[in-house]
Amino acid sequence: MEKSLSELEGSVAGESSRDLLPEPTSRPAWGSKLQYILAQVGFSVGLGNVWRFPYLCHQNGGGAFLLLYFLLLLIIGIPLFFLELAAGQSIRQGSIGVWKHISPRLAGIGFASCVVCSFVALYYNVIIGWSLFYMFNSFQYPLPWENCPTLVNQTQKEAECAKSSATTYFWYRKALDITDSIEASEMNWPMTGCLVLAWVLVCGGMFKGIKSSGKVMYFSSVFPYVVLFCFLIRGLLLDGALDGIQIMFTPKLEIWGDIQVWRQAATQVFFALGLGFGSVIAYSSYNDRHNNCHFDAILVSFINFMTSILATLVVFAVLGFRANDIANQCFLENLEKIRGLIKDRTFFGFPVLLDNMTLTEYNDWYTSVDAVANLTQHGITNCRIEDEMNKGVEGTGLAFIAFTEAMTRFPASPFWSLLFFLMLLNLGLSTMFGNMQGIITPLLDNFTCLRKRKTLFTIFCCIFGLLTGLIFVQRSGSYFVSMFDDYSATLPLIIVVIFENVAVAWVYGADRFMDDIQGMLGYRPWCVYKYMWQYISILAMIGLLLASLITMCISHPTYQSWNMEEAAKKKLEYPPWALGILISLIVLASLPIPALFLKQTIQDWLQSRRTKIYGQCEYSQGCTVDEVLEPIEEGIPRCANGYLHVEMEDLAERGKLLTEGDEEDNGNLRS
């Protein structure tokens, strides 16, 4: 993305070459192409592929959601991912340098990416801490979340655990030690220790930049796939696994008419590829200029999509087994209740064949009878597998409640639990390495003083992240995690990507950008990318932004709290001070874009004004010795010292000439 000489010499200071960042003399490079691909895959494939995508797939039409997701991946995902890869590889700078290169007025895009990356890194490492806590507790048999604890000197179960489940109780009471609301809190010291360890692991992986993180990627990016395939093979051998997979792929095409489903699918595409974080640009900036970034964009996007499919298969196979087991227990308990009611002659008039009845036959019988008589008043419930799969499968509830409960039903459950949380740890670390590169690389490229103390700056960032992240390991810390996850990244990232798209397609020029890509790759990419960047992707992102804003404005921001007495979730509205933090996060993350644009515009205006004023001035210069010795002619005005007036050219041009003259003199002296 080279600028022409005429543009660099424009009268507007914002387009001056003096504002462009010099490329570092010795920029690090990836040890191999495999390291780079693993790093990009490791960053894009994260915890969201394991717990968010399966939930969205099940809640929004199964196979229909998969088709919608793939369509939006082609329209939004791949073109914008290719744009970031090509921009970083061409300019070989972090996110700040890339957009400052296009126009200094757009440097705020890079700073906004850094702010969002910082917010995400703060709470994302807390999730890694949660995984560490569960991984350490997996070295017990039986697993500590397998059975409810009993009261002291009694045989009764803990009331809160009895009302919910053993896994739910362990998550809320033992791991989080959660409060009833976001209002009051104190430190959760075991989780604080896990957070410290998580930051130590991240700092160790980032200590020597991409030279260390690239090598770590060999394990952290590949190991999750090994675990997923192990879980898939084991899951398919379980009873009820095929029921779960059938529910996953059952298409419900009517969901295509719901605008919120489109918004959720687009948001998932957006976050799955890590668009707008600056990490994609940072990673690609360490590539050779002639690397085939077009192939990389398609390859990484395809791997990401297939990983989501693989993770969804694993999740639904395991959850299908769990739901089938729970439904069968429910079925047996209800049969005993029906036998008791028939024996007591309190339940009659409805034929029921108790012997050799299957679960499917029971559900059909329940549906037909409950339409006439209220079976709930007798304590008889339905036992549908799909109903069980809908419980507790969103976000952290999927990983730390539903999936952990399913693993307690596995033979050798501690082994599978250790494997699962070690997989979550590696997924989290590979994504965290990308987040940290999205913060550190742009700042190192933009500030020379930091580049000289790269290791020290990396350690400082990790320590600062640890100290700031202590807010998330309070007893109410999980509520802050939800706040940051829901509001600190979504809207600002969409805004960042919209401005990235506009900067390349309209400020720099889509045709010019395609020419630069042709210079790197040796061939011109498909022309469809040009129109995607100029029209389709921008309109799709603006639509996503508007849909997100409308959703936020319609409903008051809420969070899910855990009520200890009822042992159930409750939806609460954020208090005014939390609402202020929420709004501040969105504003702070988006503020660098307009702030730096306004700052640079004012600087450009002031400089152009000074240039115009100086260009109208006249300057006098003394004569040379030869001119003094010449005969004095009458009628020519002279200064008081006898020297002639000499009309000067424009200050900018004169300065240029003087600079050129100095360079020539210096060249003569050197020769």
PDB file of N, CA and C in Angstrom, residues 241-297:
ATOM      1  N   ALA A 241     -26.667 -40.474  22.217  1.00  0.00           N
ATOM      2  CA  ALA A 241     -25.837 -39.524  21.477  1.00  0.00           C
ATOM      3  C   ALA A 241     -26.471 -39.171  20.140  1.00  0.00           C
ATOM      4  N   LEU A 242     -27.004 -40.158  19.451  1.00  0.00           N
ATOM      5  CA  LEU A 242     -27.624 -39.904  18.148  1.00  0.00           C
ATOM      6  C   LEU A 242     -28.876 -39.049  18.284  1.00  0.00           C
ATOM      7  N   ASP A 243     -29.572 -39.165  19.421  1.00  0.00           N
ATOM      8  CA  ASP A 243     -30.739 -38.302  19.651  1.00  0.00           C
ATOM      9  C   ASP A 243     -30.313 -36.843  19.720  1.00  0.00           C
ATOM     10  N   GLY A 244     -29.201 -36.591  20.400  1.00  0.00           N
ATOM     11  CA  GLY A 244     -28.702 -35.221  20.481  1.00  0.00           C
ATOM     12  C   GLY A 244     -28.282 -34.678  19.126  1.00  0.00           C
ATOM     13  N   ILE A 245     -27.578 -35.499  18.344  1.00  0.00           N
ATOM     14  CA  ILE A 245     -27.134 -35.054  17.019  1.00  0.00           C
ATOM     15  C   ILE A 245     -28.328 -34.840  16.098  1.00  0.00           C
ATOM     16  N   GLN A 246     -29.348 -35.671  16.219  1.00  0.00           N
ATOM     17  CA  GLN A 246     -30.551 -35.492  15.408  1.00  0.00           C
ATOM     18  C   GLN A 246     -31.232 -34.168  15.719  1.00  0.00           C
ATOM     19  N   ILE A 247     -31.285 -33.823  17.011  1.00  0.00           N
ATOM     20  CA  ILE A 247     -31.866 -32.534  17.405  1.00  0.00           C
ATOM     21  C   ILE A 247     -31.041 -31.387  16.843  1.00  0.00           C
ATOM     22  N   MET A 248     -29.718 -31.553  16.809  1.00  0.00           N
ATOM     23  CA  MET A 248     -28.842 -30.510  16.292  1.00  0.00           C
ATOM     24  C   MET A 248     -29.118 -30.218  14.823  1.00  0.00           C
ATOM     25  N   PHE A 249     -29.258 -31.267  14.019  1.00  0.00           N
ATOM     26  CA  PHE A 249     -29.371 -31.071  12.579  1.00  0.00           C
ATOM     27  C   PHE A 249     -30.808 -30.962  12.085  1.00  0.00           C
ATOM     28  N   THR A 250     -31.774 -31.061  12.981  1.00  0.00           N
ATOM     29  CA  THR A 250     -33.162 -30.904  12.535  1.00  0.00           C
ATOM     30  C   THR A 250     -33.408 -29.460  12.116  1.00  0.00           C
ATOM     31  N   PRO A 251     -33.673 -29.204  10.832  1.00  0.00           N
ATOM     32  CA  PRO A 251     -33.801 -27.809  10.371  1.00  0.00           C
ATOM     33  C   PRO A 251     -35.158 -27.205  10.714  1.00  0.00           C
ATOM     34  N   LYS A 252     -35.128 -25.947  11.111  1.00  0.00           N
ATOM     35  CA  LYS A 252     -36.342 -25.167  11.361  1.00  0.00           C
ATOM     36  C   LYS A 252     -36.228 -23.890  10.537  1.00  0.00           C
ATOM     37  N   LEU A 253     -36.607 -23.996   9.287  1.00  0.00           N
ATOM     38  CA  LEU A 253     -36.374 -22.904   8.336  1.00  0.00           C
ATOM     39  C   LEU A 253     -37.168 -21.652   8.667  1.00  0.00           C
ATOM     40  N   GLU A 254     -38.191 -21.770   9.508  1.00  0.00           N
ATOM     41  CA  GLU A 254     -38.986 -20.584   9.843  1.00  0.00           C
ATOM     42  C   GLU A 254     -38.163 -19.545  10.603  1.00  0.00           C
ATOM     43  N   ILE A 255     -37.036 -19.954  11.186  1.00  0.00           N
ATOM     44  CA  ILE A 255     -36.223 -18.991  11.950  1.00  0.00           C
ATOM     45  C   ILE A 255     -35.577 -17.954  11.039  1.00  0.00           C
ATOM     46  N   TRP A 256     -35.506 -18.219   9.738  1.00  0.00           N
ATOM     47  CA  TRP A 256     -34.911 -17.252   8.811  1.00  0.00           C
ATOM     48  C   TRP A 256     -35.721 -15.964   8.750  1.00  0.00           C
ATOM     49  N   GLY A 257     -36.960 -16.004   9.190  1.00  0.00           N
ATOM     50  CA  GLY A 257     -37.774 -14.798   9.203  1.00  0.00           C
ATOM     51  C   GLY A 257     -37.596 -13.941  10.434  1.00  0.00           C
ATOM     52  N   ASP A 258     -36.784 -14.406  11.384  1.00  0.00           N
ATOM     53  CA  ASP A 258     -36.544 -13.665  12.624  1.00  0.00           C
ATOM     54  C   ASP A 258     -35.257 -12.855  12.474  1.00  0.00           C
ATOM     55  N   ILE A 259     -35.355 -11.526  12.568  1.00  0.00           N
ATOM     56  CA  ILE A 259     -34.197 -10.652  12.379  1.00  0.00           C
ATOM     57  C   ILE A 259     -33.159 -10.864  13.468  1.00  0.00           C
ATOM     58  N   GLN A 260     -33.598 -11.265  14.679  1.00  0.00           N
ATOM     59  CA  GLN A 260     -32.658 -11.477  15.774  1.00  0.00           C
ATOM     60  C   GLN A 260     -31.755 -12.679  15.512  1.00  0.00           C
ATOM     61  N   VAL A 261     -32.265 -13.668  14.796  1.00  0.00           N
ATOM     62  CA  VAL A 261     -31.442 -14.829  14.450  1.00  0.00           C
ATOM     63  C   VAL A 261     -30.336 -14.408  13.483  1.00  0.00           C
ATOM     64  N   TRP A 262     -30.677 -13.546  12.521  1.00  0.00           N
ATOM     65  CA  TRP A 262     -29.669 -13.016  11.602  1.00  0.00           C
ATOM     66  C   TRP A 262     -28.611 -12.226  12.371  1.00  0.00           C
ATOM     67  N   ARG A 263     -29.063 -11.449  13.351  1.00  0.00           N
ATOM     68  CA  ARG A 263     -28.119 -10.659  14.141  1.00  0.00           C
ATOM     69  C   ARG A 263     -27.178 -11.558  14.931  1.00  0.00           C
ATOM     70  N   GLN A 264     -27.729 -12.617  15.537  1.00  0.00           N
ATOM     71  CA  GLN A 264     -26.892 -13.528  16.313  1.00  0.00           C
ATOM     72  C   GLN A 264     -25.908 -14.280  15.419  1.00  0.00           C
ATOM     73  N   ALA A 265     -26.356 -14.688  14.235  1.00  0.00           N
ATOM     74  CA  ALA A 265     -25.460 -15.399  13.317  1.00  0.00           C
ATOM     75  C   ALA A 265     -24.338 -14.486  12.833  1.00  0.00           C
ATOM     76  N   ALA A 266     -24.675 -13.235  12.491  1.00  0.00           N
ATOM     77  CA  ALA A 266     -23.662 -12.285  12.034  1.00  0.00           C
ATOM     78  C   ALA A 266     -22.671 -11.961  13.140  1.00  0.00           C
ATOM     79  N   THR A 267     -23.174 -11.805  14.362  1.00  0.00           N
ATOM     80  CA  THR A 267     -22.286 -11.528  15.488  1.00  0.00           C
ATOM     81  C   THR A 267     -21.342 -12.692  15.740  1.00  0.00           C
ATOM     82  N   GLN A 268     -21.847 -13.924  15.606  1.00  0.00           N
ATOM     83  CA  GLN A 268     -20.997 -15.095  15.806  1.00  0.00           C
ATOM     84  C   GLN A 268     -19.914 -15.178  14.739  1.00  0.00           C
ATOM     85  N   VAL A 269     -20.257 -14.876  13.478  1.00  0.00           N
ATOM     86  CA  VAL A 269     -19.251 -14.830  12.408  1.00  0.00           C
ATOM     87  C   VAL A 269     -18.196 -13.791  12.734  1.00  0.00           C
ATOM     88  N   PHE A 270     -18.670 -12.659  13.210  1.00  0.00           N
ATOM     89  CA  PHE A 270     -17.816 -11.518  13.524  1.00  0.00           C
ATOM     90  C   PHE A 270     -16.785 -11.872  14.591  1.00  0.00           C
ATOM     91  N   PHE A 271     -17.241 -12.496  15.677  1.00  0.00           N
ATOM     92  CA  PHE A 271     -16.341 -12.817  16.774  1.00  0.00           C
ATOM     93  C   PHE A 271     -15.542 -14.082  16.506  1.00  0.00           C
ATOM     94  N   ALA A 272     -16.098 -15.000  15.715  1.00  0.00           N
ATOM     95  CA  ALA A 272     -15.390 -16.260  15.453  1.00  0.00           C
ATOM     96  C   ALA A 272     -14.059 -16.020  14.749  1.00  0.00           C
ATOM     97  N   LEU A 273     -14.023 -15.060  13.826  1.00  0.00           N
ATOM     98  CA  LEU A 273     -12.796 -14.771  13.079  1.00  0.00           C
ATOM     99  C   LEU A 273     -11.930 -13.716  13.754  1.00  0.00           C
ATOM    100  N   GLY A 274     -12.418 -13.110  14.822  1.00  0.00           N
ATOM    101  CA  GLY A 274     -11.615 -12.112  15.536  1.00  0.00           C
ATOM    102  C   GLY A 274     -11.465 -10.815  14.781  1.00  0.00           C
ATOM    103  N   LEU A 275     -12.489 -10.407  14.040  1.00  0.00           N
ATOM    104  CA  LEU A 275     -12.406  -9.180  13.252  1.00  0.00           C
ATOM    105  C   LEU A 275     -12.424  -7.957  14.164  1.00  0.00           C
ATOM    106  N   GLY A 276     -11.590  -6.977  13.856  1.00  0.00           N
ATOM    107  CA  GLY A 276     -11.586  -5.712  14.568  1.00  0.00           C
ATOM    108  C   GLY A 276     -10.689  -5.673  15.786  1.00  0.00           C
ATOM    109  N   PHE A 277     -10.204  -6.830  16.245  1.00  0.00           N
ATOM    110  CA  PHE A 277      -9.352  -6.840  17.424  1.00  0.00           C
ATOM    111  C   PHE A 277      -7.952  -6.303  17.145  1.00  0.00           C
ATOM    112  N   GLY A 278      -7.537  -6.338  15.897  1.00  0.00           N
ATOM    113  CA  GLY A 278      -6.176  -5.941  15.556  1.00  0.00           C
ATOM    114  C   GLY A 278      -5.200  -7.094  15.636  1.00  0.00           C
ATOM    115  N   SER A 279      -5.617  -8.222  16.215  1.00  0.00           N
ATOM    116  CA  SER A 279      -4.722  -9.373  16.349  1.00  0.00           C
ATOM    117  C   SER A 279      -4.447 -10.017  14.995  1.00  0.00           C
ATOM    118  N   VAL A 280      -5.453 -10.076  14.128  1.00  0.00           N
ATOM    119  CA  VAL A 280      -5.264 -10.631  12.786  1.00  0.00           C
ATOM    120  C   VAL A 280      -4.241  -9.802  12.027  1.00  0.00           C
ATOM    121  N   ILE A 281      -4.351  -8.474  12.122  1.00  0.00           N
ATOM    122  CA  ILE A 281      -3.400  -7.575  11.461  1.00  0.00           C
ATOM    123  C   ILE A 281      -2.010  -7.750  12.061  1.00  0.00           C
ATOM    124  N   ALA A 282      -1.937  -7.844  13.395  1.00  0.00           N
ATOM    125  CA  ALA A 282      -0.635  -7.988  14.060  1.00  0.00           C
ATOM    126  C   ALA A 282       0.060  -9.271  13.628  1.00  0.00           C
ATOM    127  N   TYR A 283      -0.661 -10.378  13.604  1.00  0.00           N
ATOM    128  CA  TYR A 283      -0.056 -11.650  13.195  1.00  0.00           C
ATOM    129  C   TYR A 283       0.413 -11.599  11.740  1.00  0.00           C
ATOM    130  N   SER A 284      -0.414 -11.061  10.851  1.00  0.00           N
ATOM    131  CA  SER A 284      -0.047 -11.048   9.431  1.00  0.00           C
ATOM    132  C   SER A 284       1.095 -10.076   9.140  1.00  0.00           C
ATOM    133  N   SER A 285       1.312  -9.091  10.022  1.00  0.00           N
ATOM    134  CA  SER A 285       2.392  -8.123   9.793  1.00  0.00           C
ATOM    135  C   SER A 285       3.766  -8.756   9.930  1.00  0.00           C
ATOM    136  N   TYR A 286       3.852  -9.932  10.536  1.00  0.00           N
ATOM    137  CA  TYR A 286       5.133 -10.615  10.675  1.00  0.00           C
ATOM    138  C   TYR A 286       5.389 -11.576   9.511  1.00  0.00           C
ATOM    139  N   ASN A 287       4.550 -11.534   8.489  1.00  0.00           N
ATOM    140  CA  ASN A 287       4.697 -12.395   7.329  1.00  0.00           C
ATOM    141  C   ASN A 287       5.629 -11.787   6.296  1.00  0.00           C
ATOM    142  N   ASP A 288       6.121 -12.645   5.414  1.00  0.00           N
ATOM    143  CA  ASP A 288       6.823 -12.165   4.230  1.00  0.00           C
ATOM    144  C   ASP A 288       5.831 -11.430   3.333  1.00  0.00           C
ATOM    145  N   ARG A 289       6.297 -10.381   2.646  1.00  0.00           N
ATOM    146  CA  ARG A 289       5.399  -9.547   1.851  1.00  0.00           C
ATOM    147  C   ARG A 289       4.702 -10.327   0.740  1.00  0.00           C
ATOM    148  N   HIS A 290       5.318 -11.376   0.255  1.00  0.00           N
ATOM    149  CA  HIS A 290       4.749 -12.117  -0.875  1.00  0.00           C
ATOM    150  C   HIS A 290       4.036 -13.393  -0.426  1.00  0.00           C
ATOM    151  N   ASN A 291       3.707 -13.478   0.848  1.00  0.00           N
ATOM    152  CA  ASN A 291       2.924 -14.617   1.336  1.00  0.00           C
ATOM    153  C   ASN A 291       1.519 -14.582   0.736  1.00  0.00           C
ATOM    154  N   ASN A 292       0.966 -15.756   0.448  1.00  0.00           N
ATOM    155  CA  ASN A 292      -0.360 -15.846  -0.178  1.00  0.00           C
ATOM    156  C   ASN A 292      -1.441 -15.683   0.896  1.00  0.00           C
ATOM    157  N   CYS A 293      -1.743 -14.433   1.243  1.00  0.00           N
ATOM    158  CA  CYS A 293      -2.721 -14.154   2.297  1.00  0.00           C
ATOM    159  C   CYS A 293      -4.145 -14.483   1.863  1.00  0.00           C
ATOM    160  N   HIS A 294      -4.407 -14.517   0.556  1.00  0.00           N
ATOM    161  CA  HIS A 294      -5.745 -14.892   0.074  1.00  0.00           C
ATOM    162  C   HIS A 294      -6.049 -16.343   0.423  1.00  0.00           C
ATOM    163  N   PHE A 295      -5.079 -17.211   0.166  1.00  0.00           N
ATOM    164  CA  PHE A 295      -5.246 -18.619   0.523  1.00  0.00           C
ATOM    165  C   PHE A 295      -5.393 -18.772   2.040  1.00  0.00           C
ATOM    166  N   ASP A 296      -4.605 -17.998   2.786  1.00  0.00           N
ATOM    167  CA  ASP A 296      -4.674 -18.059   4.250  1.00  0.00           C
ATOM    168  C   ASP A 296      -6.061 -17.679   4.759  1.00  0.00           C
ATOM    169  N   ALA A 297      -6.663 -16.644   4.162  1.00  0.00           N
ATOM    170  CA  ALA A 297      -7.983 -16.189   4.599  1.00  0.00           C
ATOM    171  C   ALA A 297      -9.031 -17.278   4.408  1.00  0.00           C
TER     172      ALA A 297
END
